[in-house]
């Protein structure tokens, strides 16, 4: 099913698409050279927004949890990428241990775990699922809605290794973003590969580091294509030590929001865009429960501050952070895409350095300038029904689904390059050369 793109055949996005298609050999060479010097994240996903005049990633996840949203047609791509990734890290790998989140009752999440098990099993590994949830004391088989099942087994920790009873893996795949902190059981594993590394989890990771890395990547890529990097980069600022409940630091947040709205207005004027600019405010630490707040005017912040002091959540799914927290102010990117009349945004899934598929996140209750990653969202596979299709030369910009999806894949991979820079910069074990 090809979703309805409101942006099709109109507007500057087609100039960007044309530029990307015309530059394909240069782009692929650029990525090849990047991966010669940097290690891609083991797996990742990027939420992308297509405003019709700009196309940018708004969130990058290093523990993607929606593998069950990929269609069967996409599986061969994921299996090949899994083989390439494992071969690079541990060519003699035989056993893989998957460590999931401690959501043993969430069958939608466990369907994602079952899909990961299947991908790596087809890639030629013995795969088992080890839970670090203290409540799992013996193997627990959970039946899933579509006839699949997952068996959660309690992990066993020796002095230097992690495994299961009678199962010793050489590689451990985390599908747990460590938002509750790094459990000691995962530390000091010097004999096994732990993927992604612990500093990719939210106990260490900060969105500001990623956005800073992505800004650098977008400038270099913009230079390669001869485009304004703003067309692929959401501007951002960081406001430190804001305590919304106490009303402290609101002046700092307000000045950042005001400055960023002014910058966006200037860009809209430069490109003749008649939309109302907005920014999103979210916690720098992805583990924070505050959610995402859309701010269209500085006055919105005053109302939000008052609401926070009254302890009422700003909107469903949001909580007020307790105590001072670091916030990100990010340029809001509209989404002009619709699936079945619901507002939609593409999510691109990657493993190693390859795009393996994706889906649309669709939310009928939200507007084009709001966060769609909320309860009530549904998922529609990206029209990679033509998944193995390469871009079609000569097709009019905006008219060809494979071309549009190639463009999403390029933006997703730019976010992945940024994540590799970010991981290098925050690696606690990095060797330093004076």
CSV table of C-alpha atoms in Angstrom, one decimal:
chain,number,residue,atom,x,y,z
A,1,UNK,CA,0.0,0.0,0.0
A,2,UNK,CA,1.5,3.3,-1.0
A,3,UNK,CA,0.4,6.0,1.4
A,4,UNK,CA,-1.0,9.3,0.2
A,5,UNK,CA,1.8,11.9,0.2
A,6,UNK,CA,0.3,15.3,0.4
A,7,UNK,CA,3.7,16.5,-0.7
A,8,UNK,CA,3.8,14.5,-4.0
A,9,UNK,CA,4.5,16.5,-7.1
A,10,UNK,CA,4.6,19.8,-5.3
A,11,UNK,CA,7.1,22.0,-3.5
A,12,UNK,CA,10.8,22.2,-2.7
A,13,UNK,CA,11.0,18.6,-1.4
A,14,UNK,CA,11.1,17.5,-5.0
A,15,UNK,CA,14.1,19.7,-5.7
A,16,UNK,CA,15.8,18.0,-2.7
A,17,UNK,CA,14.7,14.5,-4.0
A,18,UNK,CA,16.1,15.3,-7.5
A,19,UNK,CA,19.4,16.5,-6.0
A,20,UNK,CA,19.7,13.3,-3.9
A,21,UNK,CA,18.9,11.1,-6.9
A,22,UNK,CA,21.3,13.0,-9.2
A,23,UNK,CA,24.0,12.7,-6.6
A,24,UNK,CA,23.5,9.0,-5.8
A,25,UNK,CA,27.0,7.8,-6.8
A,26,UNK,CA,28.6,10.6,-4.7
A,27,UNK,CA,26.3,9.9,-1.8
A,28,UNK,CA,27.0,6.1,-1.7
A,29,UNK,CA,30.7,6.8,-1.9
A,30,UNK,CA,30.4,9.3,0.9
A,31,UNK,CA,28.7,6.7,3.1
A,32,UNK,CA,31.3,4.1,2.2
A,33,UNK,CA,34.1,6.4,3.3
A,34,UNK,CA,32.3,7.2,6.5
A,35,UNK,CA,32.0,3.5,7.4
A,36,UNK,CA,35.7,2.9,6.7
A,37,UNK,CA,36.5,5.2,9.6
A,38,UNK,CA,33.5,4.9,11.9
A,39,UNK,CA,31.5,2.0,13.3
A,40,UNK,CA,27.8,2.0,12.7
A,41,UNK,CA,25.5,1.3,15.6
A,42,UNK,CA,24.6,-2.4,15.6
A,43,UNK,CA,21.0,-1.5,14.9
A,44,UNK,CA,19.0,1.8,15.0
A,45,UNK,CA,15.8,3.5,13.8
A,46,UNK,CA,15.1,7.1,12.9
A,47,UNK,CA,11.8,8.9,13.1
A,48,UNK,CA,11.6,11.2,10.0
A,49,UNK,CA,9.3,14.1,9.3
A,50,UNK,CA,8.6,15.3,5.7
A,51,UNK,CA,7.3,18.9,5.8
A,52,UNK,CA,7.2,19.3,2.1
A,53,UNK,CA,9.9,21.9,2.3
A,54,UNK,CA,12.3,20.1,4.5
A,55,UNK,CA,13.0,16.4,5.5
A,56,UNK,CA,14.7,15.7,8.8
A,57,UNK,CA,15.1,13.1,11.5
A,58,UNK,CA,13.5,14.2,14.7
A,59,UNK,CA,14.5,11.2,16.9
A,60,UNK,CA,17.1,8.4,16.7
A,61,UNK,CA,16.7,5.2,18.7
A,62,UNK,CA,19.6,2.9,19.3
A,63,UNK,CA,17.4,0.1,20.8
A,64,UNK,CA,14.6,-0.1,18.2
A,65,UNK,CA,11.5,-1.9,19.5
A,66,UNK,CA,9.2,-2.2,16.5
A,67,UNK,CA,10.8,-5.0,14.5
A,68,UNK,CA,7.4,-6.7,14.4
A,69,UNK,CA,6.1,-3.8,12.3
A,70,UNK,CA,8.3,-4.7,9.4
A,71,UNK,CA,6.6,-6.9,6.7
A,72,UNK,CA,7.7,-10.4,5.8
A,73,UNK,CA,9.0,-9.0,2.5
A,74,UNK,CA,11.6,-7.0,4.4
A,75,UNK,CA,12.9,-9.9,6.4
A,76,UNK,CA,15.5,-11.1,3.8
A,77,UNK,CA,17.1,-7.6,4.0
A,78,UNK,CA,17.2,-7.7,7.8
A,79,UNK,CA,18.7,-11.3,7.8
A,80,UNK,CA,21.4,-10.3,5.3
A,81,UNK,CA,22.3,-7.2,7.4
A,82,UNK,CA,22.3,-9.3,10.6
A,83,UNK,CA,24.7,-11.7,8.9
A,84,UNK,CA,27.0,-8.9,7.9
A,85,UNK,CA,26.9,-7.3,11.3
A,86,UNK,CA,27.7,-10.5,13.2
A,87,UNK,CA,30.4,-11.5,10.8
A,88,UNK,CA,32.2,-8.2,11.4
A,89,UNK,CA,32.0,-8.5,15.2
A,90,UNK,CA,32.4,-12.2,15.9
A,91,UNK,CA,32.8,-14.3,12.7
A,92,UNK,CA,32.8,-17.6,14.8
A,93,UNK,CA,29.6,-16.7,16.6
A,94,UNK,CA,27.4,-19.6,17.4
A,95,UNK,CA,25.2,-18.5,20.3
A,96,UNK,CA,23.4,-15.1,20.7
A,97,UNK,CA,21.6,-14.0,23.9
A,98,UNK,CA,18.9,-11.4,23.5
A,99,UNK,CA,18.2,-9.3,26.6
A,100,UNK,CA,14.8,-7.6,26.4
A,101,UNK,CA,13.0,-4.9,28.5
A,102,UNK,CA,11.4,-6.1,31.7
A,103,UNK,CA,7.9,-5.9,30.0
A,104,UNK,CA,6.9,-9.6,30.4
A,105,UNK,CA,3.2,-8.7,30.0
A,106,UNK,CA,3.4,-6.4,27.0
A,107,UNK,CA,2.7,-8.8,24.1
A,108,UNK,CA,3.2,-6.1,21.4
A,109,UNK,CA,6.7,-5.5,22.7
A,110,UNK,CA,7.4,-9.3,23.0
A,111,UNK,CA,6.3,-9.7,19.3
A,112,UNK,CA,9.2,-7.4,18.5
A,113,UNK,CA,11.5,-9.7,20.6
A,114,UNK,CA,10.2,-12.8,18.7
A,115,UNK,CA,10.9,-11.1,15.4
A,116,UNK,CA,14.5,-10.3,16.5
A,117,UNK,CA,14.9,-14.0,17.5
A,118,UNK,CA,13.7,-15.1,14.1
A,119,UNK,CA,15.9,-12.7,12.2
A,120,UNK,CA,19.1,-13.8,14.0
A,121,UNK,CA,18.1,-17.5,13.9
A,122,UNK,CA,17.7,-17.1,10.1
A,123,UNK,CA,21.1,-15.4,10.1
A,124,UNK,CA,22.5,-18.7,11.4
A,125,UNK,CA,22.7,-18.4,15.2
A,126,UNK,CA,21.3,-20.3,18.1
A,127,UNK,CA,19.2,-17.5,19.8
A,128,UNK,CA,17.7,-17.5,23.3
A,129,UNK,CA,16.1,-14.8,25.3
A,130,UNK,CA,17.5,-14.0,28.8
A,131,UNK,CA,15.6,-11.8,31.2
A,132,UNK,CA,17.3,-9.6,33.8
A,133,UNK,CA,13.9,-9.1,35.4
A,134,UNK,CA,14.3,-10.4,39.0
A,135,UNK,CA,10.7,-11.8,38.8
A,136,UNK,CA,11.7,-14.3,36.1
A,137,UNK,CA,13.1,-17.2,38.2
A,138,UNK,CA,12.5,-20.1,35.8
A,139,UNK,CA,11.8,-20.4,32.1
A,140,UNK,CA,8.5,-18.7,31.2
A,141,UNK,CA,6.9,-19.3,27.8
A,142,UNK,CA,4.6,-16.5,26.7
A,143,UNK,CA,2.1,-17.2,23.8
A,144,UNK,CA,1.7,-14.2,21.5
A,145,UNK,CA,-1.5,-13.2,19.5
A,146,UNK,CA,-0.3,-14.3,16.1
A,147,UNK,CA,0.7,-17.8,17.1
A,148,UNK,CA,4.3,-17.1,18.0
A,149,UNK,CA,5.7,-17.5,21.4
A,150,UNK,CA,8.7,-16.2,23.4
A,151,UNK,CA,10.5,-18.1,26.2
A,152,UNK,CA,12.0,-15.8,28.8
A,153,UNK,CA,14.8,-17.5,30.8
A,154,UNK,CA,16.6,-16.1,33.9
A,155,UNK,CA,20.1,-15.0,33.1
A,156,UNK,CA,23.1,-16.5,35.0
A,157,UNK,CA,26.1,-14.3,35.7
A,158,UNK,CA,29.5,-15.8,36.4
A,159,UNK,CA,32.5,-13.6,37.3
A,160,UNK,CA,33.3,-12.6,33.7
A,161,UNK,CA,30.4,-13.9,31.6
A,162,UNK,CA,26.6,-13.7,31.2
A,163,UNK,CA,24.5,-16.6,29.9
A,164,UNK,CA,21.7,-19.0,30.6
A,165,UNK,CA,21.8,-22.4,32.2
A,166,UNK,CA,23.7,-24.7,29.7
A,167,UNK,CA,24.0,-21.7,27.2
A,168,UNK,CA,27.1,-19.7,26.8
A,169,UNK,CA,26.8,-16.9,24.2
A,170,UNK,CA,29.7,-15.1,22.6
A,171,UNK,CA,27.5,-12.1,21.8
A,172,UNK,CA,24.7,-10.4,23.8
A,173,UNK,CA,22.2,-8.2,22.1
A,174,UNK,CA,20.5,-5.7,24.3
A,175,UNK,CA,16.9,-4.6,23.4
A,176,UNK,CA,16.7,-2.7,26.6
A,177,UNK,CA,17.4,1.0,26.5
A,178,UNK,CA,18.6,1.1,30.2
A,179,UNK,CA,16.3,4.0,31.0
A,180,UNK,CA,16.1,2.7,34.6
A,181,UNK,CA,19.9,2.8,34.9
A,182,UNK,CA,22.6,0.3,34.1
A,183,UNK,CA,22.1,-2.9,36.0
A,184,UNK,CA,25.3,-4.2,37.6
A,185,UNK,CA,24.7,-7.7,36.1
A,186,UNK,CA,25.6,-6.2,32.6
A,187,UNK,CA,28.8,-4.4,33.8
A,188,UNK,CA,32.4,-5.7,33.4
A,189,UNK,CA,31.7,-8.3,30.7
A,190,UNK,CA,35.1,-8.3,29.1
A,191,UNK,CA,35.0,-11.6,27.4
A,192,UNK,CA,31.7,-11.2,25.5
A,193,UNK,CA,30.4,-8.6,22.9
A,194,UNK,CA,27.6,-6.5,24.4
A,195,UNK,CA,25.7,-4.8,21.6
A,196,UNK,CA,24.9,-1.9,21.7
A,197,UNK,CA,27.5,-0.9,24.3
A,198,UNK,CA,26.3,0.3,27.7
A,199,UNK,CA,26.9,4.0,26.9
A,200,UNK,CA,24.2,3.8,24.2
A,201,UNK,CA,21.6,3.4,27.0
A,202,UNK,CA,19.7,6.4,28.5
A,203,UNK,CA,21.6,6.0,31.7
A,204,UNK,CA,24.5,7.7,29.8
A,205,UNK,CA,23.2,8.9,26.4
A,206,UNK,CA,21.9,12.5,25.9
A,207,UNK,CA,19.9,13.8,23.0
A,208,UNK,CA,21.9,17.0,22.9
A,209,UNK,CA,25.1,15.0,22.0
A,210,UNK,CA,23.2,13.3,19.1
A,211,UNK,CA,21.8,16.5,17.8
A,212,UNK,CA,25.2,18.2,17.9
A,213,UNK,CA,26.7,15.2,16.0
A,214,UNK,CA,23.8,15.3,13.5
A,215,UNK,CA,24.3,19.0,12.9
A,216,UNK,CA,28.0,18.4,12.0
A,217,UNK,CA,27.0,15.5,9.6
A,218,UNK,CA,24.3,17.6,7.9
A,219,UNK,CA,26.7,20.5,7.3
A,220,UNK,CA,29.2,18.1,5.6
A,221,UNK,CA,26.5,16.3,3.6
A,222,UNK,CA,24.9,19.7,2.7
A,223,UNK,CA,28.3,20.7,1.2
A,224,UNK,CA,28.5,17.5,-0.8
A,225,UNK,CA,25.0,18.1,-2.3
A,226,UNK,CA,25.3,21.9,-2.5
A,227,UNK,CA,22.2,22.4,-0.4
A,228,UNK,CA,21.4,24.4,2.7
A,229,UNK,CA,21.9,22.0,5.6
A,230,UNK,CA,18.8,23.4,7.2
A,231,UNK,CA,16.7,21.5,4.7
A,232,UNK,CA,17.7,18.2,6.4
A,233,UNK,CA,18.5,19.4,10.0
A,234,UNK,CA,16.2,20.5,12.8
A,235,UNK,CA,17.9,23.3,14.7
A,236,UNK,CA,18.2,22.9,18.4
A,237,UNK,CA,19.3,24.4,21.7
A,238,UNK,CA,19.8,23.0,25.2
A,239,UNK,CA,18.4,24.5,28.4
A,240,UNK,CA,20.1,23.2,31.5
A,241,UNK,CA,18.8,22.9,35.1
A,242,UNK,CA,15.1,23.7,34.5
A,243,UNK,CA,12.8,22.8,37.3
A,244,UNK,CA,9.3,23.1,35.8
A,245,UNK,CA,7.5,22.0,39.0
A,246,UNK,CA,9.2,24.8,41.0
A,247,UNK,CA,9.2,27.3,38.1
A,248,UNK,CA,13.1,27.6,38.2
A,249,UNK,CA,15.0,28.1,35.0
A,250,UNK,CA,11.9,29.0,33.1
A,251,UNK,CA,13.5,32.3,32.0
A,252,UNK,CA,16.4,30.3,30.4
A,253,UNK,CA,14.0,28.0,28.7
A,254,UNK,CA,11.9,30.9,27.5
A,255,UNK,CA,14.9,32.7,26.0
A,256,UNK,CA,16.0,29.5,24.1
A,257,UNK,CA,12.5,29.0,22.8
A,258,UNK,CA,12.2,32.6,21.7
A,259,UNK,CA,15.6,32.6,20.0
A,260,UNK,CA,14.8,29.4,18.1
A,261,UNK,CA,11.4,30.5,17.0
A,262,UNK,CA,13.0,33.7,15.7
A,263,UNK,CA,15.6,31.6,13.7
A,264,UNK,CA,12.9,29.4,12.3
A,265,UNK,CA,10.8,32.4,11.3
A,266,UNK,CA,13.8,33.8,9.5
A,267,UNK,CA,14.3,30.6,7.5
A,268,UNK,CA,10.6,30.4,6.7
A,269,UNK,CA,10.7,33.9,5.3
A,270,UNK,CA,13.9,33.1,3.3
A,271,UNK,CA,12.1,30.1,1.7
A,272,UNK,CA,8.7,31.8,1.4
A,273,UNK,CA,7.0,29.3,3.7
A,274,UNK,CA,3.6,30.3,5.0
A,275,UNK,CA,3.4,28.0,8.0
A,276,UNK,CA,3.4,28.9,11.7
A,277,UNK,CA,6.8,27.9,13.2
A,278,UNK,CA,6.9,25.8,16.3
A,279,UNK,CA,9.4,24.1,18.6
A,280,UNK,CA,9.3,20.9,20.7
A,281,UNK,CA,10.6,20.8,24.2
A,282,UNK,CA,11.7,17.4,25.6
A,283,UNK,CA,14.0,16.0,28.2
A,284,UNK,CA,17.7,15.7,27.1
A,285,UNK,CA,17.7,12.3,28.8
A,286,UNK,CA,15.4,10.0,26.9
A,287,UNK,CA,14.5,8.1,30.1
A,288,UNK,CA,12.7,11.2,31.4
A,289,UNK,CA,8.9,10.7,31.5
A,290,UNK,CA,8.0,14.3,30.5
A,291,UNK,CA,7.2,13.4,26.9
A,292,UNK,CA,7.2,16.0,24.1
A,293,UNK,CA,5.6,19.4,24.4
A,294,UNK,CA,4.8,21.4,21.3
A,295,UNK,CA,5.3,25.2,21.8
A,296,UNK,CA,4.0,27.6,19.2
A,297,UNK,CA,4.4,30.7,21.3
A,298,UNK,CA,6.5,31.7,24.3
A,299,UNK,CA,3.2,32.3,26.2
A,300,UNK,CA,2.6,28.5,26.0
A,301,UNK,CA,5.5,28.1,28.3
A,302,UNK,CA,4.0,30.3,31.0
A,303,UNK,CA,0.8,28.3,31.0
A,304,UNK,CA,2.9,25.1,31.0
A,305,UNK,CA,4.9,26.4,34.0
A,306,UNK,CA,1.7,27.2,35.9
A,307,UNK,CA,0.2,23.7,35.1
A,308,UNK,CA,3.5,22.1,36.2
A,309,UNK,CA,3.4,23.8,39.6
A,310,UNK,CA,-0.2,22.6,39.9
A,311,UNK,CA,1.2,19.1,39.1
A,312,UNK,CA,-1.3,18.5,36.3
A,313,UNK,CA,0.3,16.7,33.3
A,314,UNK,CA,0.6,19.0,30.2
A,315,UNK,CA,-1.2,16.4,28.0
A,316,UNK,CA,-2.0,12.7,28.1
A,317,UNK,CA,1.2,10.6,28.4
A,318,UNK,CA,3.3,13.4,29.9
A,319,UNK,CA,4.5,13.8,33.4
A,320,UNK,CA,6.2,16.8,35.0
A,321,UNK,CA,9.8,16.0,35.8
A,322,UNK,CA,10.7,16.1,39.4
A,323,UNK,CA,13.7,18.4,40.3
A,324,UNK,CA,16.0,20.2,37.9
A,325,UNK,CA,16.3,18.6,34.5
A,326,UNK,CA,18.1,19.4,31.2
A,327,UNK,CA,15.8,20.1,28.3
A,328,UNK,CA,16.2,20.2,24.6
A,329,UNK,CA,14.4,22.8,22.5
A,330,UNK,CA,14.2,21.4,19.0
A,331,UNK,CA,12.9,23.0,15.8
A,332,UNK,CA,9.5,21.5,15.1
A,333,UNK,CA,9.2,19.8,11.7
A,334,UNK,CA,5.6,19.5,10.3
A,335,UNK,CA,4.6,16.2,8.8
A,336,UNK,CA,2.7,16.5,5.5
A,337,UNK,CA,2.0,12.8,5.1
A,338,UNK,CA,-1.3,11.0,5.5
A,339,UNK,CA,-2.2,7.3,5.7
A,340,UNK,CA,-5.9,6.6,5.6
A,341,UNK,CA,-6.5,10.3,6.5
A,342,UNK,CA,-4.4,9.9,9.7
A,343,UNK,CA,-1.3,12.1,10.2
A,344,UNK,CA,1.8,9.9,9.5
A,345,UNK,CA,5.5,9.9,9.8
A,346,UNK,CA,8.0,7.4,8.4
A,347,UNK,CA,10.2,5.4,10.7
A,348,UNK,CA,13.3,3.9,9.0
A,349,UNK,CA,14.9,0.7,10.5
A,350,UNK,CA,18.6,0.0,10.0
A,351,UNK,CA,21.0,-2.8,11.0
A,352,UNK,CA,24.8,-2.3,10.7
A,353,UNK,CA,25.1,0.2,7.8
A,354,UNK,CA,22.0,-1.0,5.9
A,355,UNK,CA,18.5,0.2,5.7
A,356,UNK,CA,16.3,-2.9,6.2
A,357,UNK,CA,12.8,-1.5,6.1
A,358,UNK,CA,10.4,0.7,8.0
A,359,UNK,CA,6.8,1.7,8.7
A,360,UNK,CA,4.6,4.7,9.0
A,361,UNK,CA,3.6,5.7,12.5
A,362,UNK,CA,0.0,7.0,12.1
A,363,UNK,CA,-2.1,8.9,14.6
A,364,UNK,CA,-5.6,9.9,13.7
A,365,UNK,CA,-6.1,12.1,16.8
A,366,UNK,CA,-3.0,14.2,16.4
A,367,UNK,CA,-2.2,17.2,14.3
A,368,UNK,CA,0.7,17.7,11.8
A,369,UNK,CA,2.8,19.7,14.4
A,370,UNK,CA,2.4,17.2,17.3
A,371,UNK,CA,4.3,14.2,18.5
A,372,UNK,CA,2.8,11.0,17.0
A,373,UNK,CA,4.6,8.6,19.3
A,374,UNK,CA,1.7,8.5,21.8
A,375,UNK,CA,-0.9,5.9,22.9
A,376,UNK,CA,-3.4,5.4,20.0
A,377,UNK,CA,-0.7,5.4,17.3
A,378,UNK,CA,-1.0,2.6,14.7
A,379,UNK,CA,1.7,1.2,12.3
A,380,UNK,CA,1.5,0.7,8.6
A,381,UNK,CA,4.4,-0.9,6.7
A,382,UNK,CA,6.2,1.5,4.5
A,383,UNK,CA,5.6,0.8,0.9
A,384,UNK,CA,8.7,-1.2,0.7
A,385,UNK,CA,6.3,-3.7,-0.9
A,386,UNK,CA,8.8,-2.7,-3.5
A,387,UNK,CA,11.5,-3.1,-0.8
A,388,UNK,CA,14.2,-4.5,-3.0
A,389,UNK,CA,13.6,-1.7,-5.5
A,390,UNK,CA,16.4,0.7,-6.1
A,391,UNK,CA,15.6,4.3,-7.0
A,392,UNK,CA,14.1,4.6,-10.5
A,393,UNK,CA,16.1,6.9,-12.7
A,394,UNK,CA,14.0,9.3,-14.8
A,395,UNK,CA,10.9,9.0,-12.6
A,396,UNK,CA,9.5,12.4,-11.8
A,397,UNK,CA,10.3,13.7,-8.3
A,398,UNK,CA,7.5,13.0,-5.9
A,399,UNK,CA,5.9,10.5,-8.2
A,400,UNK,CA,7.9,7.4,-7.4
A,401,UNK,CA,7.5,5.5,-4.1
A,402,UNK,CA,11.0,3.8,-4.4
A,403,UNK,CA,12.6,7.2,-5.0
A,404,UNK,CA,10.8,8.7,-2.0
A,405,UNK,CA,11.9,5.8,0.2
A,406,UNK,CA,15.5,6.0,-1.1
A,407,UNK,CA,15.5,9.6,0.2
A,408,UNK,CA,14.1,8.5,3.6
A,409,UNK,CA,16.9,5.9,3.7
A,410,UNK,CA,19.6,8.5,3.0
A,411,UNK,CA,18.2,10.7,5.9
A,412,UNK,CA,18.0,7.6,8.2
A,413,UNK,CA,21.6,6.7,7.4
A,414,UNK,CA,22.7,10.3,8.1
A,415,UNK,CA,21.2,9.9,11.6
A,416,UNK,CA,23.1,6.6,11.9
A,417,UNK,CA,26.4,8.3,11.0
A,418,UNK,CA,25.6,10.9,13.6
A,419,UNK,CA,24.9,8.2,16.2
A,420,UNK,CA,28.3,6.6,15.4
A,421,UNK,CA,30.1,9.9,16.0
A,422,UNK,CA,28.1,10.3,19.2
A,423,UNK,CA,29.0,6.8,20.5
A,424,UNK,CA,32.7,7.5,19.8
A,425,UNK,CA,32.6,10.8,21.6
A,426,UNK,CA,30.9,9.3,24.7
A,427,UNK,CA,32.8,6.0,24.8
A,428,UNK,CA,34.2,5.7,28.4
A,429,UNK,CA,36.8,3.2,27.1
A,430,UNK,CA,38.0,5.2,24.2
A,431,UNK,CA,41.8,5.4,23.8
A,432,UNK,CA,43.1,8.9,24.0
A,433,UNK,CA,46.1,9.9,22.1
A,434,UNK,CA,48.0,13.0,23.3
